[in-house]
Amino acid sequence: MTVEADDALLAVRAGEGDEAAFEVLVRRHGPPLLRLAGQLLGGQEEAEDAVQDALVSAWRRLPEFRGDAAFRSWMYRIVTNRCLNLLRSRRPVAPLEAVPEPAAPAAQASPERTVENLAAVRALREALSGLSPEQRACWVLREFHGLSYDEIADAVGITRQAVRGRLFRARRYLMEAMEAWR
């Protein structure tokens, strides 16, 4: 049985009130959802709250889940919408901590290279904060989570063509903002 088929079965069981089935879905999908929220919102505590709210919402709405989309896509949409609502409510956009801190440098990495890498990460964070919440969501879902255009469209609640447009504008903006790092 594929993961999607397994998820669909677990979602049906959870929609019927099976808490153990929902727990399996949370364990399976919770970590990537938390990474997504952290990348969109910037703060771990705020990300945890957003994912928790999204999971509570999903639990309540599971009886309505028809399985038109994969459970994973459905959850990405709920978390993305929650994060976008939070981002819109806190205008102006706060600095984004979307890019994870780089791993500890290898023993052979020079201090100069380490400082340069950290500066590049900070520059990307700053550049990402210049994107609209919708562009940022599309870019993070594509570049950090590897979702297809169709999956992003489902997660954000827009058309595939709108995803293409937002990604194009986001990439163009980021290329200009990161010109010094090319």
PDB file of C-alpha atoms in Angstrom:
ATOM      1  CA  MET A   1       0.000   0.000   0.000  1.00  0.00           C
ATOM      2  CA  THR A   2       1.374   3.426  -0.915  1.00  0.00           C
ATOM      3  CA  VAL A   3       1.792   6.185   1.636  1.00  0.00           C
ATOM      4  CA  GLU A   4      -0.989   8.193  -0.042  1.00  0.00           C
ATOM      5  CA  ALA A   5      -3.380   5.229   0.089  1.00  0.00           C
ATOM      6  CA  ASP A   6      -2.338   4.567   3.670  1.00  0.00           C
ATOM      7  CA  ASP A   7      -2.899   8.250   4.503  1.00  0.00           C
ATOM      8  CA  ALA A   8      -6.323   8.171   2.852  1.00  0.00           C
ATOM      9  CA  LEU A   9      -7.349   5.146   4.908  1.00  0.00           C
ATOM     10  CA  LEU A  10      -6.000   6.700   8.107  1.00  0.00           C
ATOM     11  CA  ALA A  11      -7.826   9.962   7.315  1.00  0.00           C
ATOM     12  CA  VAL A  12     -11.111   8.107   6.867  1.00  0.00           C
ATOM     13  CA  ARG A  13     -10.594   6.258  10.152  1.00  0.00           C
ATOM     14  CA  ALA A  14      -9.619   9.493  11.917  1.00  0.00           C
ATOM     15  CA  GLY A  15     -12.710  11.185  10.460  1.00  0.00           C
ATOM     16  CA  GLU A  16     -14.742   8.445  12.124  1.00  0.00           C
ATOM     17  CA  GLY A  17     -13.157   9.362  15.460  1.00  0.00           C
ATOM     18  CA  ASP A  18     -10.139   7.039  15.552  1.00  0.00           C
ATOM     19  CA  GLU A  19      -7.603   9.071  17.548  1.00  0.00           C
ATOM     20  CA  ALA A  20      -4.826   6.518  17.002  1.00  0.00           C
ATOM     21  CA  ALA A  21      -5.175   6.902  13.220  1.00  0.00           C
ATOM     22  CA  PHE A  22      -4.946  10.676  13.539  1.00  0.00           C
ATOM     23  CA  GLU A  23      -1.887  10.297  15.780  1.00  0.00           C
ATOM     24  CA  VAL A  24      -0.147   8.291  13.052  1.00  0.00           C
ATOM     25  CA  LEU A  25      -0.929  11.044  10.535  1.00  0.00           C
ATOM     26  CA  VAL A  26       0.384  13.704  12.924  1.00  0.00           C
ATOM     27  CA  ARG A  27       3.616  11.788  13.533  1.00  0.00           C
ATOM     28  CA  ARG A  28       4.070  11.239   9.806  1.00  0.00           C
ATOM     29  CA  HIS A  29       3.287  14.774   8.624  1.00  0.00           C
ATOM     30  CA  GLY A  30       3.975  16.925  11.679  1.00  0.00           C
ATOM     31  CA  PRO A  31       7.728  17.524  11.157  1.00  0.00           C
ATOM     32  CA  PRO A  32       7.456  18.790   7.548  1.00  0.00           C
ATOM     33  CA  LEU A  33       4.434  20.910   8.485  1.00  0.00           C
ATOM     34  CA  LEU A  34       6.405  22.440  11.349  1.00  0.00           C
ATOM     35  CA  ARG A  35       9.336  23.165   9.016  1.00  0.00           C
ATOM     36  CA  LEU A  36       6.947  24.819   6.564  1.00  0.00           C
ATOM     37  CA  ALA A  37       5.392  27.017   9.254  1.00  0.00           C
ATOM     38  CA  GLY A  38       8.819  27.931  10.611  1.00  0.00           C
ATOM     39  CA  GLN A  39      10.007  28.893   7.150  1.00  0.00           C
ATOM     40  CA  LEU A  40       6.930  31.003   6.502  1.00  0.00           C
ATOM     41  CA  LEU A  41       6.647  32.654   9.905  1.00  0.00           C
ATOM     42  CA  GLY A  42      10.224  32.848  11.102  1.00  0.00           C
ATOM     43  CA  GLY A  43       9.747  31.956  14.757  1.00  0.00           C
ATOM     44  CA  GLN A  44       9.670  28.437  16.157  1.00  0.00           C
ATOM     45  CA  GLU A  45       7.122  29.216  18.869  1.00  0.00           C
ATOM     46  CA  GLU A  46       4.779  30.915  16.412  1.00  0.00           C
ATOM     47  CA  ALA A  47       5.263  28.027  13.972  1.00  0.00           C
ATOM     48  CA  GLU A  48       4.401  25.470  16.647  1.00  0.00           C
ATOM     49  CA  ASP A  49       1.241  27.414  17.534  1.00  0.00           C
ATOM     50  CA  ALA A  50       0.227  27.643  13.861  1.00  0.00           C
ATOM     51  CA  VAL A  51       0.716  23.913  13.287  1.00  0.00           C
ATOM     52  CA  GLN A  52      -1.129  23.045  16.481  1.00  0.00           C
ATOM     53  CA  ASP A  53      -4.047  25.264  15.412  1.00  0.00           C
ATOM     54  CA  ALA A  54      -3.977  23.657  11.962  1.00  0.00           C
ATOM     55  CA  LEU A  55      -4.006  20.139  13.441  1.00  0.00           C
ATOM     56  CA  VAL A  56      -6.932  20.996  15.713  1.00  0.00           C
ATOM     57  CA  SER A  57      -8.748  22.421  12.693  1.00  0.00           C
ATOM     58  CA  ALA A  58      -7.940  19.312  10.654  1.00  0.00           C
ATOM     59  CA  TRP A  59      -9.221  17.006  13.410  1.00  0.00           C
ATOM     60  CA  ARG A  60     -12.509  18.903  13.480  1.00  0.00           C
ATOM     61  CA  ARG A  61     -12.784  18.978   9.681  1.00  0.00           C
ATOM     62  CA  LEU A  62     -11.731  15.371   8.988  1.00  0.00           C
ATOM     63  CA  PRO A  63     -15.326  14.141   8.641  1.00  0.00           C
ATOM     64  CA  GLU A  64     -15.573  16.601   5.685  1.00  0.00           C
ATOM     65  CA  PHE A  65     -12.329  15.359   4.083  1.00  0.00           C
ATOM     66  CA  ARG A  66     -13.396  13.789   0.779  1.00  0.00           C
ATOM     67  CA  GLY A  67      -9.983  12.655  -0.378  1.00  0.00           C
ATOM     68  CA  ASP A  68     -10.067  14.761  -3.577  1.00  0.00           C
ATOM     69  CA  ALA A  69      -6.466  15.669  -2.769  1.00  0.00           C
ATOM     70  CA  ALA A  70      -3.866  13.714  -0.849  1.00  0.00           C
ATOM     71  CA  PHE A  71      -4.004  14.144   2.922  1.00  0.00           C
ATOM     72  CA  ARG A  72      -0.509  15.670   2.768  1.00  0.00           C
ATOM     73  CA  SER A  73      -1.684  18.346   0.310  1.00  0.00           C
ATOM     74  CA  TRP A  74      -4.765  19.020   2.415  1.00  0.00           C
ATOM     75  CA  MET A  75      -2.615  19.568   5.511  1.00  0.00           C
ATOM     76  CA  TYR A  76      -0.158  21.772   3.600  1.00  0.00           C
ATOM     77  CA  ARG A  77      -3.120  23.919   2.579  1.00  0.00           C
ATOM     78  CA  ILE A  78      -4.438  24.237   6.124  1.00  0.00           C
ATOM     79  CA  VAL A  79      -0.993  25.137   7.533  1.00  0.00           C
ATOM     80  CA  THR A  80      -0.207  27.512   4.664  1.00  0.00           C
ATOM     81  CA  ASN A  81      -3.528  29.315   5.074  1.00  0.00           C
ATOM     82  CA  ARG A  82      -2.986  29.628   8.821  1.00  0.00           C
ATOM     83  CA  CYS A  83       0.504  31.061   8.264  1.00  0.00           C
ATOM     84  CA  LEU A  84      -0.663  33.451   5.541  1.00  0.00           C
ATOM     85  CA  ASN A  85      -3.406  34.740   7.832  1.00  0.00           C
ATOM     86  CA  LEU A  86      -0.851  35.322  10.576  1.00  0.00           C
ATOM     87  CA  LEU A  87       1.525  37.069   8.166  1.00  0.00           C
ATOM     88  CA  ARG A  88      -1.222  39.312   6.822  1.00  0.00           C
ATOM     89  CA  SER A  89      -2.311  40.250  10.330  1.00  0.00           C
ATOM     90  CA  ARG A  90       1.128  41.398  11.381  1.00  0.00           C
ATOM     91  CA  ARG A  91       1.903  43.892   8.632  1.00  0.00           C
ATOM     92  CA  PRO A  92       4.436  45.240   8.096  1.00  0.00           C
ATOM     93  CA  VAL A  93       6.172  41.963   7.438  1.00  0.00           C
ATOM     94  CA  ALA A  94       8.570  41.047  10.216  1.00  0.00           C
ATOM     95  CA  PRO A  95      12.024  39.703   9.325  1.00  0.00           C
ATOM     96  CA  LEU A  96      11.807  36.180   8.052  1.00  0.00           C
ATOM     97  CA  GLU A  97      13.899  33.381   9.486  1.00  0.00           C
ATOM     98  CA  ALA A  98      12.933  31.092   6.619  1.00  0.00           C
ATOM     99  CA  VAL A  99      16.368  29.763   5.898  1.00  0.00           C
ATOM    100  CA  PRO A 100      17.622  27.330   8.504  1.00  0.00           C
ATOM    101  CA  GLU A 101      20.960  28.069  10.088  1.00  0.00           C
ATOM    102  CA  PRO A 102      23.722  26.311   8.215  1.00  0.00           C
ATOM    103  CA  ALA A 103      25.112  23.149   9.701  1.00  0.00           C
ATOM    104  CA  ALA A 104      28.284  23.393  11.704  1.00  0.00           C
ATOM    105  CA  PRO A 105      31.153  24.046   9.340  1.00  0.00           C
ATOM    106  CA  ALA A 106      33.362  21.163   8.372  1.00  0.00           C
ATOM    107  CA  ALA A 107      36.671  21.000  10.160  1.00  0.00           C
ATOM    108  CA  GLN A 108      38.501  22.014   6.989  1.00  0.00           C
ATOM    109  CA  ALA A 109      36.251  25.061   6.295  1.00  0.00           C
ATOM    110  CA  SER A 110      38.036  28.339   6.709  1.00  0.00           C
ATOM    111  CA  PRO A 111      36.732  31.004   9.097  1.00  0.00           C
ATOM    112  CA  GLU A 112      36.428  33.372   6.124  1.00  0.00           C
ATOM    113  CA  ARG A 113      34.239  30.901   4.233  1.00  0.00           C
ATOM    114  CA  THR A 114      32.076  30.333   7.319  1.00  0.00           C
ATOM    115  CA  VAL A 115      31.544  34.084   7.770  1.00  0.00           C
ATOM    116  CA  GLU A 116      30.733  34.454   4.080  1.00  0.00           C
ATOM    117  CA  ASN A 117      28.170  31.629   4.241  1.00  0.00           C
ATOM    118  CA  LEU A 118      26.492  33.141   7.288  1.00  0.00           C
ATOM    119  CA  ALA A 119      26.327  36.528   5.572  1.00  0.00           C
ATOM    120  CA  ALA A 120      24.745  34.942   2.496  1.00  0.00           C
ATOM    121  CA  VAL A 121      22.110  33.227   4.660  1.00  0.00           C
ATOM    122  CA  ARG A 122      21.307  36.549   6.356  1.00  0.00           C
ATOM    123  CA  ALA A 123      21.069  38.253   2.959  1.00  0.00           C
ATOM    124  CA  LEU A 124      18.636  35.587   1.718  1.00  0.00           C
ATOM    125  CA  ARG A 125      16.512  35.924   4.857  1.00  0.00           C
ATOM    126  CA  GLU A 126      16.358  39.662   4.314  1.00  0.00           C
ATOM    127  CA  ALA A 127      15.519  39.226   0.642  1.00  0.00           C
ATOM    128  CA  LEU A 128      12.748  36.736   1.466  1.00  0.00           C
ATOM    129  CA  SER A 129      11.195  39.238   3.850  1.00  0.00           C
ATOM    130  CA  GLY A 130      10.726  41.551   0.860  1.00  0.00           C
ATOM    131  CA  LEU A 131       8.368  39.098  -0.837  1.00  0.00           C
ATOM    132  CA  SER A 132       4.615  39.259  -0.318  1.00  0.00           C
ATOM    133  CA  PRO A 133       3.313  36.509   1.980  1.00  0.00           C
ATOM    134  CA  GLU A 134       1.741  34.753  -1.013  1.00  0.00           C
ATOM    135  CA  GLN A 135       4.963  34.853  -3.056  1.00  0.00           C
ATOM    136  CA  ARG A 136       6.963  33.679  -0.038  1.00  0.00           C
ATOM    137  CA  ALA A 137       4.559  30.775   0.531  1.00  0.00           C
ATOM    138  CA  CYS A 138       4.838  29.640  -3.091  1.00  0.00           C
ATOM    139  CA  TRP A 139       8.636  29.983  -3.091  1.00  0.00           C
ATOM    140  CA  VAL A 140       9.124  28.147   0.225  1.00  0.00           C
ATOM    141  CA  LEU A 141       6.762  25.336  -0.788  1.00  0.00           C
ATOM    142  CA  ARG A 142       8.625  24.896  -4.090  1.00  0.00           C
ATOM    143  CA  GLU A 143      12.244  25.435  -3.089  1.00  0.00           C
ATOM    144  CA  PHE A 144      12.328  24.072   0.477  1.00  0.00           C
ATOM    145  CA  HIS A 145       9.592  21.423   0.307  1.00  0.00           C
ATOM    146  CA  GLY A 146       9.818  20.406  -3.355  1.00  0.00           C
ATOM    147  CA  LEU A 147       6.084  20.573  -4.031  1.00  0.00           C
ATOM    148  CA  SER A 148       4.869  20.539  -7.618  1.00  0.00           C
ATOM    149  CA  TYR A 149       3.024  23.528  -9.068  1.00  0.00           C
ATOM    150  CA  ASP A 150      -0.261  21.617  -8.710  1.00  0.00           C
ATOM    151  CA  GLU A 151       0.470  20.777  -5.066  1.00  0.00           C
ATOM    152  CA  ILE A 152       1.346  24.410  -4.348  1.00  0.00           C
ATOM    153  CA  ALA A 153      -1.877  25.528  -6.056  1.00  0.00           C
ATOM    154  CA  ASP A 154      -3.817  23.170  -3.776  1.00  0.00           C
ATOM    155  CA  ALA A 155      -1.921  24.267  -0.674  1.00  0.00           C
ATOM    156  CA  VAL A 156      -2.296  27.995  -1.292  1.00  0.00           C
ATOM    157  CA  GLY A 157      -5.768  27.815  -2.853  1.00  0.00           C
ATOM    158  CA  ILE A 158      -4.893  29.413  -6.196  1.00  0.00           C
ATOM    159  CA  THR A 159      -4.600  28.265  -9.790  1.00  0.00           C
ATOM    160  CA  ARG A 160      -1.511  26.609 -11.237  1.00  0.00           C
ATOM    161  CA  GLN A 161      -1.068  29.672 -13.456  1.00  0.00           C
ATOM    162  CA  ALA A 162      -1.124  31.964 -10.406  1.00  0.00           C
ATOM    163  CA  VAL A 163       1.558  29.780  -8.790  1.00  0.00           C
ATOM    164  CA  ARG A 164       3.709  30.150 -11.906  1.00  0.00           C
ATOM    165  CA  GLY A 165       3.282  33.928 -11.803  1.00  0.00           C
ATOM    166  CA  ARG A 166       4.081  34.225  -8.110  1.00  0.00           C
ATOM    167  CA  LEU A 167       7.140  32.022  -8.441  1.00  0.00           C
ATOM    168  CA  PHE A 168       8.330  34.004 -11.448  1.00  0.00           C
ATOM    169  CA  ARG A 169       7.986  37.319  -9.582  1.00  0.00           C
ATOM    170  CA  ALA A 170       9.552  35.887  -6.425  1.00  0.00           C
ATOM    171  CA  ARG A 171      12.522  34.453  -8.309  1.00  0.00           C
ATOM    172  CA  ARG A 172      13.030  37.676 -10.254  1.00  0.00           C
ATOM    173  CA  TYR A 173      12.943  39.715  -7.033  1.00  0.00           C
ATOM    174  CA  LEU A 174      15.315  37.335  -5.249  1.00  0.00           C
ATOM    175  CA  MET A 175      17.745  37.331  -8.176  1.00  0.00           C
ATOM    176  CA  GLU A 176      17.885  41.119  -8.047  1.00  0.00           C
ATOM    177  CA  ALA A 177      18.109  41.216  -4.253  1.00  0.00           C
ATOM    178  CA  MET A 178      20.871  38.593  -4.209  1.00  0.00           C
ATOM    179  CA  GLU A 179      22.822  40.023  -7.169  1.00  0.00           C
ATOM    180  CA  ALA A 180      25.821  40.798  -4.952  1.00  0.00           C
ATOM    181  CA  TRP A 181      26.059  37.091  -4.018  1.00  0.00           C
ATOM    182  CA  ARG A 182      26.189  35.724  -7.572  1.00  0.00           C
TER     183      ARG A 182
END
